[in-house]
PDB file of C-alpha atoms and ligand atoms in Angstrom:
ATOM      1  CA  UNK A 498      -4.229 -17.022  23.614  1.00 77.00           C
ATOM      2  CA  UNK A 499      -4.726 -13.391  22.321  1.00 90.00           C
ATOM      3  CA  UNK A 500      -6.681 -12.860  19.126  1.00 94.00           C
ATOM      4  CA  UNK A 501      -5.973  -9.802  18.223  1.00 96.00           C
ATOM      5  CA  UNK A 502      -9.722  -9.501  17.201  1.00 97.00           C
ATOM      6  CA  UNK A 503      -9.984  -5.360  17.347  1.00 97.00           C
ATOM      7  CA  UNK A 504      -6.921  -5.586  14.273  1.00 98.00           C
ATOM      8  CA  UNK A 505      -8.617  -8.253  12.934  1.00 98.00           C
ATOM      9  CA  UNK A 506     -11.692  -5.771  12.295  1.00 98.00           C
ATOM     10  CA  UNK A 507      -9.726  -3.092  11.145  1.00 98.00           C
ATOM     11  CA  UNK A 508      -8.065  -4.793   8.753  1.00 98.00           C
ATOM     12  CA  UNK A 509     -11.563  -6.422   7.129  1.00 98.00           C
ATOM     13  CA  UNK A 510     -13.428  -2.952   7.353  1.00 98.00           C
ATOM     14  CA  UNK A 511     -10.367  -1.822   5.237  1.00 98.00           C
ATOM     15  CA  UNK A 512     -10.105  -4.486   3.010  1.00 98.00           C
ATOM     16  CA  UNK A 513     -14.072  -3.903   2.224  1.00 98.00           C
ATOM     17  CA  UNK A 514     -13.729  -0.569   2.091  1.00 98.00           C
ATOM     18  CA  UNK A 515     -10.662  -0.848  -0.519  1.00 98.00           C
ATOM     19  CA  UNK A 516     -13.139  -3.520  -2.549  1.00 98.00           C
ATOM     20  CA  UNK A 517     -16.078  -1.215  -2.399  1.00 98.00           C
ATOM     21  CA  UNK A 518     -13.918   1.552  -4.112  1.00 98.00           C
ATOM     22  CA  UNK A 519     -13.325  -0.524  -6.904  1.00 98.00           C
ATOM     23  CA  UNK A 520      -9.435  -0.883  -6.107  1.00 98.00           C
ATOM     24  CA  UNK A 521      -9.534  -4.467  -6.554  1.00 98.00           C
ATOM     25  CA  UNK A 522     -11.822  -7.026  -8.084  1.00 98.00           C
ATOM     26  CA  UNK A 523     -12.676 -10.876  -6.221  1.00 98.00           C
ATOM     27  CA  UNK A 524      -9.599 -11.607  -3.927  1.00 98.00           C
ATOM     28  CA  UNK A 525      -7.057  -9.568  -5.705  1.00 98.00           C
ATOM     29  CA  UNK A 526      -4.608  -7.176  -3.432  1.00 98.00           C
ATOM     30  CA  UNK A 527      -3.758  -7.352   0.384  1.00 98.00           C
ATOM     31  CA  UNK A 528      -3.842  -5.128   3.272  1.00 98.00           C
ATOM     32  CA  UNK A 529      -2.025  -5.384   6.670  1.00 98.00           C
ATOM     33  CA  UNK A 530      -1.390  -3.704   9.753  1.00 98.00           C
ATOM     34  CA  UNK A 531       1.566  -3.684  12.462  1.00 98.00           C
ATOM     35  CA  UNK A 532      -0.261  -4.895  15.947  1.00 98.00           C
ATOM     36  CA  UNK A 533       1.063  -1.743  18.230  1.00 95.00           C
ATOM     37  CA  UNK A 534       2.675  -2.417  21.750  1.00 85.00           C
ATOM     38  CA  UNK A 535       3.699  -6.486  20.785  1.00 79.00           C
ATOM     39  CA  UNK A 536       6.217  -8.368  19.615  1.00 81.00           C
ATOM     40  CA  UNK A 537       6.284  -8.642  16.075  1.00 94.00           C
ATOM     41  CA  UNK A 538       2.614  -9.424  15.197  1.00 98.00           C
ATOM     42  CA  UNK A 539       1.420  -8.603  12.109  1.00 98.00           C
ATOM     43  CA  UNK A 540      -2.488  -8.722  11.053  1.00 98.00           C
ATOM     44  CA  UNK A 541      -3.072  -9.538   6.605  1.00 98.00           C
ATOM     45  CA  UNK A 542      -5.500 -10.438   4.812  1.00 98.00           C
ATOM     46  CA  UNK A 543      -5.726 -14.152   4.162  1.00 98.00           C
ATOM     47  CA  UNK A 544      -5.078 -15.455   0.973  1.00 98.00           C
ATOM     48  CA  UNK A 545      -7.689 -15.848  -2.055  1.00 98.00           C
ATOM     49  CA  UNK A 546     -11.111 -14.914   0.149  1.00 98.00           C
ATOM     50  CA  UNK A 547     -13.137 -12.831  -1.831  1.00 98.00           C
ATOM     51  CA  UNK A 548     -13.395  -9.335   0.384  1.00 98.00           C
ATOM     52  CA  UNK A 549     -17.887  -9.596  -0.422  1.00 97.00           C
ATOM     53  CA  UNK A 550     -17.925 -12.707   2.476  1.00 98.00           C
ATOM     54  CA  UNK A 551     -14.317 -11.783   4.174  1.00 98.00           C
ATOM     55  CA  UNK A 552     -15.236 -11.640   7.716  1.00 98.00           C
ATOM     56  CA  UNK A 553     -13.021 -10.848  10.887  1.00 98.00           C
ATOM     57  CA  UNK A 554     -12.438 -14.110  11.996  1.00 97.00           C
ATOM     58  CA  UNK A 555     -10.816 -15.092   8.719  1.00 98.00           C
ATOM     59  CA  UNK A 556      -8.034 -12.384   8.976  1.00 98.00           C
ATOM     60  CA  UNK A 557      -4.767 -14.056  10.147  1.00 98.00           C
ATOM     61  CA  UNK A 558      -2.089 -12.958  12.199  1.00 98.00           C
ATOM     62  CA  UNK A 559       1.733 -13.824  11.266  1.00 98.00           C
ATOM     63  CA  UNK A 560       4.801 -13.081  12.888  1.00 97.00           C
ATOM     64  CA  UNK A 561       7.929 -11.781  11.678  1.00 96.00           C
ATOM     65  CA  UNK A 562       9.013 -15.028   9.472  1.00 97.00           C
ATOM     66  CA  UNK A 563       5.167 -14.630   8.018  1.00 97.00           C
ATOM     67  CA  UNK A 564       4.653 -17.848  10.286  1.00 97.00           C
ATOM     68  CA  UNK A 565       0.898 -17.991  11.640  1.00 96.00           C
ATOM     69  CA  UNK A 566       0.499 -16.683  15.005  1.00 95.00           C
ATOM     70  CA  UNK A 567      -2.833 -17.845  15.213  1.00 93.00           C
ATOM     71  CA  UNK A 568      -3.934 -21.441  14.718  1.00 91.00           C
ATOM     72  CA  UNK A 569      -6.907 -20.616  11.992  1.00 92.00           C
ATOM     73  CA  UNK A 570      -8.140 -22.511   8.280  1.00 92.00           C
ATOM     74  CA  UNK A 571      -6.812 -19.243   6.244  1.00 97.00           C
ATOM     75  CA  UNK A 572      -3.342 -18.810   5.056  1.00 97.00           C
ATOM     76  CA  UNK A 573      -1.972 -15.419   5.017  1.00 98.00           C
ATOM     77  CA  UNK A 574      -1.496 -13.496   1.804  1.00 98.00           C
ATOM     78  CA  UNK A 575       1.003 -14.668  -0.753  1.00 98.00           C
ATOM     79  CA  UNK A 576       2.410 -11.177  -0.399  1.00 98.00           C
ATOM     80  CA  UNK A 577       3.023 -11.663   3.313  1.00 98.00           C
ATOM     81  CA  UNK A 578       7.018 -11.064   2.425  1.00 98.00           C
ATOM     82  CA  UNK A 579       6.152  -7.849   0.937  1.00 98.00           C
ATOM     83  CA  UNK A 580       4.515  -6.485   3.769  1.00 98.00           C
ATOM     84  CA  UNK A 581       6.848  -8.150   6.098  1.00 98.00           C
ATOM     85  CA  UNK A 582       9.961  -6.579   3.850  1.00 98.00           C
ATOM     86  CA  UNK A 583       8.291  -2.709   4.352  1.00 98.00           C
ATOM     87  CA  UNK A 584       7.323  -3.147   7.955  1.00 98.00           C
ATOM     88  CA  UNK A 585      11.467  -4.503   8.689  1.00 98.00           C
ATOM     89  CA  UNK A 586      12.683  -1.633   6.561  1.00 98.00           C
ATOM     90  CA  UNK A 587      10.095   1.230   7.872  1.00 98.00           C
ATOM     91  CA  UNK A 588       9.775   1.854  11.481  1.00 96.00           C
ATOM     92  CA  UNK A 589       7.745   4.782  10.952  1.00 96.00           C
ATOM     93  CA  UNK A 590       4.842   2.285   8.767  1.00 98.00           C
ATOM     94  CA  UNK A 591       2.139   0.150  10.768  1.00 98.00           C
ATOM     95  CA  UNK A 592      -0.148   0.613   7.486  1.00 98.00           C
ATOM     96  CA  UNK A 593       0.542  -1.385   4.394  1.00 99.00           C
ATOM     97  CA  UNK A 594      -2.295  -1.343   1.174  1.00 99.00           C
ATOM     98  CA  UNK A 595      -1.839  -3.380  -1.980  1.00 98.00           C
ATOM     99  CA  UNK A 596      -4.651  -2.623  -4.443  1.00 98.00           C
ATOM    100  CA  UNK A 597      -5.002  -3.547  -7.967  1.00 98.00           C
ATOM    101  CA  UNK A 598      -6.445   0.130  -8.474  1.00 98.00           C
ATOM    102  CA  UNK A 599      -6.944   0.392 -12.580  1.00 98.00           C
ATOM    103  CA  UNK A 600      -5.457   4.029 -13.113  1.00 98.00           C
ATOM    104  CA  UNK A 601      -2.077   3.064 -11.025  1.00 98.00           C
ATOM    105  CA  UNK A 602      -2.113  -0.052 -13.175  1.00 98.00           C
ATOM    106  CA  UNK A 603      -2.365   1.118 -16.350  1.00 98.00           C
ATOM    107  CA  UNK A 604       0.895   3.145 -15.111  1.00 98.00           C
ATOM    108  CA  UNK A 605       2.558   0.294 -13.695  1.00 98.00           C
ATOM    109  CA  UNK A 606       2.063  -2.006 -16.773  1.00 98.00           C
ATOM    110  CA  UNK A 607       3.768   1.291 -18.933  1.00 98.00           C
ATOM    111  CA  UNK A 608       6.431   1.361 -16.258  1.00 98.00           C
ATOM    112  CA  UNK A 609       6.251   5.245 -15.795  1.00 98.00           C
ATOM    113  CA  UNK A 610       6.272   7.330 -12.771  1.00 98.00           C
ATOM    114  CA  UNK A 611       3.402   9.191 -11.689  1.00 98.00           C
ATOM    115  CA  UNK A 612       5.360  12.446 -11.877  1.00 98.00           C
ATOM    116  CA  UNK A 613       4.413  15.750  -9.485  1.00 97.00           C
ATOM    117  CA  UNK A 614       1.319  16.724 -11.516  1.00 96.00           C
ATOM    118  CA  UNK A 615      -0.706  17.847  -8.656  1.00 96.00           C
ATOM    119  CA  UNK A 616      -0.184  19.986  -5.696  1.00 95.00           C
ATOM    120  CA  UNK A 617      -1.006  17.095  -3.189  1.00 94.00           C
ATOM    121  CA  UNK A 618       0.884  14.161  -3.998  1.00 98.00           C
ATOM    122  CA  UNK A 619       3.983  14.987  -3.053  1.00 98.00           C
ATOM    123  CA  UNK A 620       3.392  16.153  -0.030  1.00 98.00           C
ATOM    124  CA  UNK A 621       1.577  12.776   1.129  1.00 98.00           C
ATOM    125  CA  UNK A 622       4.242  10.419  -1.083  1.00 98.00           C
ATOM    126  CA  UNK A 623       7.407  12.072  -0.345  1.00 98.00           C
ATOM    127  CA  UNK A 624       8.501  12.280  -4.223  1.00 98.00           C
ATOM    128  CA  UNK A 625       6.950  11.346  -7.453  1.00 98.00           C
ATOM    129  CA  UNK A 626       5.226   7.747  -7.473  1.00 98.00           C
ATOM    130  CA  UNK A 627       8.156   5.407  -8.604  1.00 98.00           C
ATOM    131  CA  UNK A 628       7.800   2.266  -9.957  1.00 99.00           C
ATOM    132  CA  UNK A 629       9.742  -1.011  -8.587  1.00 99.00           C
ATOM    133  CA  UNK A 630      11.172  -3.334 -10.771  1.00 98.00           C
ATOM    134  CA  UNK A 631       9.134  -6.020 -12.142  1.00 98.00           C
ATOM    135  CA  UNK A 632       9.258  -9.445  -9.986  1.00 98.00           C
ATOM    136  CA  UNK A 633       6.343 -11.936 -10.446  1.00 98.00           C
ATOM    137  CA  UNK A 634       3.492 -11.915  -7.462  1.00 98.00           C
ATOM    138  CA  UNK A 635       4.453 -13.360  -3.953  1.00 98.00           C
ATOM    139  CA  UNK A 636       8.226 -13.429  -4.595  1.00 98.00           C
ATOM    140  CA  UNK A 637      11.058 -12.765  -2.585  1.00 98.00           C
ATOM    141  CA  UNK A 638      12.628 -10.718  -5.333  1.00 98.00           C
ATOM    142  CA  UNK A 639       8.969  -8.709  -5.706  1.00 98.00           C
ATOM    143  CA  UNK A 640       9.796  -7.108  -1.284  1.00 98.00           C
ATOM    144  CA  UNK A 641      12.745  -6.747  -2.473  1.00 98.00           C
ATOM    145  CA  UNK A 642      12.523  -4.658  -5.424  1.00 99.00           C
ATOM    146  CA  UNK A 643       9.222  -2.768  -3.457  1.00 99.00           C
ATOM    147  CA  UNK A 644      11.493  -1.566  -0.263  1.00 98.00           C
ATOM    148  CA  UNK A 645      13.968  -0.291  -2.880  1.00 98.00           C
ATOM    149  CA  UNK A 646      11.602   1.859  -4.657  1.00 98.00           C
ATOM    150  CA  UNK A 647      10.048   2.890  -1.835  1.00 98.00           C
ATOM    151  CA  UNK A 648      12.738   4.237   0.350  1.00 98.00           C
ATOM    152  CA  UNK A 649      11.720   6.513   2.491  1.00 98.00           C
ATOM    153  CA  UNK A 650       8.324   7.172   0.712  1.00 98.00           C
ATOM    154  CA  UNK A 651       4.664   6.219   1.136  1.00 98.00           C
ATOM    155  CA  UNK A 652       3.998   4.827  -2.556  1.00 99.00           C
ATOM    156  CA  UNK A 653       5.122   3.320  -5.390  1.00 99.00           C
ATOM    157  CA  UNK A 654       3.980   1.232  -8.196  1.00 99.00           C
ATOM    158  CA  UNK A 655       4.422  -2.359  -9.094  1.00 99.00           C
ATOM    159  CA  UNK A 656       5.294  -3.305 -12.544  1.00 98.00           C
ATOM    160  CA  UNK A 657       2.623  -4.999 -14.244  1.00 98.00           C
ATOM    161  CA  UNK A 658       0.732  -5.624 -10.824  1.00 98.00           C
ATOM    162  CA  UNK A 659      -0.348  -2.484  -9.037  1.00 98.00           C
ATOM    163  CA  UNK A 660       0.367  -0.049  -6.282  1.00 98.00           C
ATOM    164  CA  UNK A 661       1.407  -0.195  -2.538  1.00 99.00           C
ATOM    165  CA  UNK A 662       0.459   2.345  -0.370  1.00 99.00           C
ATOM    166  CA  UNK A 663       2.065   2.488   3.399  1.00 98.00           C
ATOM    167  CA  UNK A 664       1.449   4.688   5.927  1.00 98.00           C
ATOM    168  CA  UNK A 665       0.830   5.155  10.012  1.00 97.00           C
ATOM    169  CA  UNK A 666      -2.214   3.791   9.745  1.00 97.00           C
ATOM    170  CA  UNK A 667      -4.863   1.993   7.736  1.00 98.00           C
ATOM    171  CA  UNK A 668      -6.821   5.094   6.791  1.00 98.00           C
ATOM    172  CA  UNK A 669      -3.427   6.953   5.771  1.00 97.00           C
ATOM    173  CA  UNK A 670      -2.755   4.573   3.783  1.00 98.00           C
ATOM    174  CA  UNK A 671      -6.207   3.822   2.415  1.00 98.00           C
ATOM    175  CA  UNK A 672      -6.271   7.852   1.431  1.00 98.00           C
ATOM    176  CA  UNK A 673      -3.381   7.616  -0.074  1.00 98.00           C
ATOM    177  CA  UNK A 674      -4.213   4.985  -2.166  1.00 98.00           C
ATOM    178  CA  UNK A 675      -7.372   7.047  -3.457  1.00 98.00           C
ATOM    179  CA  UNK A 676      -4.934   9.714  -4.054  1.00 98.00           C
ATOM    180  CA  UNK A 677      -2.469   7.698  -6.026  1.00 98.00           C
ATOM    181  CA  UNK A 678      -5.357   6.558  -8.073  1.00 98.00           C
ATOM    182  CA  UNK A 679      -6.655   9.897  -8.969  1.00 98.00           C
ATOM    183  CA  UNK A 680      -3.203  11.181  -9.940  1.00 98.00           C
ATOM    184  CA  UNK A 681      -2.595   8.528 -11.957  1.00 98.00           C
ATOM    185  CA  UNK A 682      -5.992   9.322 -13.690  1.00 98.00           C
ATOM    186  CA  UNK A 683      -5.528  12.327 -13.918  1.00 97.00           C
ATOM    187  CA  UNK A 684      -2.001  12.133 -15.773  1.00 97.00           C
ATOM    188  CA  UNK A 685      -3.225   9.589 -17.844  1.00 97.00           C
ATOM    189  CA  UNK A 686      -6.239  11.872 -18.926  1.00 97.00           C
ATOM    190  CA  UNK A 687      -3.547  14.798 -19.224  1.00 96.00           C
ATOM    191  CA  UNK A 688      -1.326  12.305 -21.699  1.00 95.00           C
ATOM    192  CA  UNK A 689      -4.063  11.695 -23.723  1.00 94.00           C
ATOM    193  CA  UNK A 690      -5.273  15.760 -24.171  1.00 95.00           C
ATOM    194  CA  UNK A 691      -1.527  16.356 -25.206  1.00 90.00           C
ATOM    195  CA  UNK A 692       0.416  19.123 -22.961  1.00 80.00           C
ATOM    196  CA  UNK A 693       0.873  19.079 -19.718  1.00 87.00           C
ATOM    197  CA  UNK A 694       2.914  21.029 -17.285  1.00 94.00           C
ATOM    198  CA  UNK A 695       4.757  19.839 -14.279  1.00 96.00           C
ATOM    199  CA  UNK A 696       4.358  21.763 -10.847  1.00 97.00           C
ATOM    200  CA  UNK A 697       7.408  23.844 -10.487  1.00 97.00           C
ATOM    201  CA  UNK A 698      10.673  22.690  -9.371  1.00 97.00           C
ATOM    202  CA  UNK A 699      10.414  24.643  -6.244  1.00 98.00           C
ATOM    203  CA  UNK A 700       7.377  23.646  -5.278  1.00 98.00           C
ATOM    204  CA  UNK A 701       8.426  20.484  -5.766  1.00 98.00           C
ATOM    205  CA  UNK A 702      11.134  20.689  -3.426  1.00 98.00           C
ATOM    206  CA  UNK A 703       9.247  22.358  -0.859  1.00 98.00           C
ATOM    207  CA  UNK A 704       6.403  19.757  -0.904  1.00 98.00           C
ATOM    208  CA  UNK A 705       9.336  17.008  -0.005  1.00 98.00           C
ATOM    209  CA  UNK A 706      10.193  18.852   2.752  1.00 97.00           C
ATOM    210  CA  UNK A 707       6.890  19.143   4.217  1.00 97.00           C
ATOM    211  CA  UNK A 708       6.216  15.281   3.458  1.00 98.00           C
ATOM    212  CA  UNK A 709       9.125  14.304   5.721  1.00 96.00           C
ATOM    213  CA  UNK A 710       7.146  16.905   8.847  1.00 94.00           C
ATOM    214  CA  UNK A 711       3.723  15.225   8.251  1.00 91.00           C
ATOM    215  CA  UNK A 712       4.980  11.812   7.370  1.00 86.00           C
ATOM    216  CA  UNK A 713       4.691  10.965  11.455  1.00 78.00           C
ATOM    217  CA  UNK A 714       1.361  13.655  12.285  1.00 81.00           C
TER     218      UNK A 714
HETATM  219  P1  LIG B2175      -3.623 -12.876  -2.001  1.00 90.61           P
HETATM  220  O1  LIG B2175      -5.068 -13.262  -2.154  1.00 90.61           O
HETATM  221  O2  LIG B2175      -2.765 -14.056  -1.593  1.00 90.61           O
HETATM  222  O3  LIG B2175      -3.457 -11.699  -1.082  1.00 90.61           O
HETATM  223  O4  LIG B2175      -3.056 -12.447  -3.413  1.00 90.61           O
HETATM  224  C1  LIG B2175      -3.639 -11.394  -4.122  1.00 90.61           C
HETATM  225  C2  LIG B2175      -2.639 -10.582  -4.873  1.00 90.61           C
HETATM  226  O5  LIG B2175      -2.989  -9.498  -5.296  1.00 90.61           O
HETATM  227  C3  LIG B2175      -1.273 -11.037  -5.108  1.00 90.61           C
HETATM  228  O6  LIG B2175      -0.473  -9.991  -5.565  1.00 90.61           O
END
């Protein structure tokens, strides 16, 4: 039986690397990755391991009903239906990042976009960071409401949760991530200094369009 190990390594070295940039705290978020080339195999991060001792072997593998793949101890994320929603509604995302990140938090739990305050956001979300509607942890209703915000993007928030960050790959996504953070820092820093002016509308525009060329680069 395969074991997908090489994806299995990935997806820890990620899942450290989001934990070691203070994105999440203890077990908190989730990352996965589409397994190229097969049929419907999906590598996440297992459920409630702290990412300090996560090792390789612990990652799991699902399918496309979020059934294991792999006969192992660890259960896959509770927000295996998430990822699973994203990857059925996104051909164009093998990448998906769920981080606790404080910044985007602070926005999600005020339920405001993370509006084009930057030059580079746009271009690497596709649009302004939207937020989905609020649906508790690990439900159904929470992939549901994440696709819909997400369209064709690469980021939105979660209300009262987080952010999700998808992309071609892990380290797309994990950059983005980073970058979602800092704008949301940034606009949060911005709120609390008083005035703040948007990027114009045209450049606004133009920065969708040349999200949709570099979205597959
Ligand atoms: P898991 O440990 O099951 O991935 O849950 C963490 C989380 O952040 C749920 O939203």
């Amino acid at each position: 039986m395969k074991d997908y190990l090489e994806f299995r390594e990935e997806v820890c070295r990620y899942a450290k690397k989001m934990y070691q940039a203070g994105f999440v705290t203890g077990s908190a978020g989730n990352i996965s990755l589409r397994v190229p080339d097969e049929d419907n195999r999906y590598v996440i991060t297992p459920t409630s391991v702290p990412y300090e001792t996560l090792t390789p072997e612990q990652v799991v593998v699902v399918d496309r009903e979020g059934d294991l793949a792999l006969d192992l101890d660890y259960g896959p994320s509770v927000e295996t239906p998430m990822h699973l929603a994203v990857y059925q509604a996104r051909a164009d995302v093998n990448a998906v990042i769920h981080s606790h990140a404080v910044f985007s938090t602070v926005m999600a739990v005020l339920r405001k976009p993370i509006p084009p305050i930057v030059e580079e956001l746009v271009v690497y979300v596709g649009d302004e960071v939207r937020v989905a509607e609020y649906a508790s942890a690990g439900s159904d209703d929470l992939a549901k409401f994440a696709v819909q915000a997400l369209r064709e993007n690469a980021a939105i928030l979660l209300a009262n949760h987080g952010n999700l960050c998808v992309g071609k790959n892990l380290l797309k996504a994990f950059n983005l991530c980073a970058l979602v953070e800092k704008a949301a820092h940034i606009y949060i820093e911005c709120l609390q200094l008083g005035k703040f002016t948007l990027l114009p509308d045209e450049v606004v525009e133009a920065e969708k369009e040349m999200y949709k060329v570099m979205k597959n680069m």
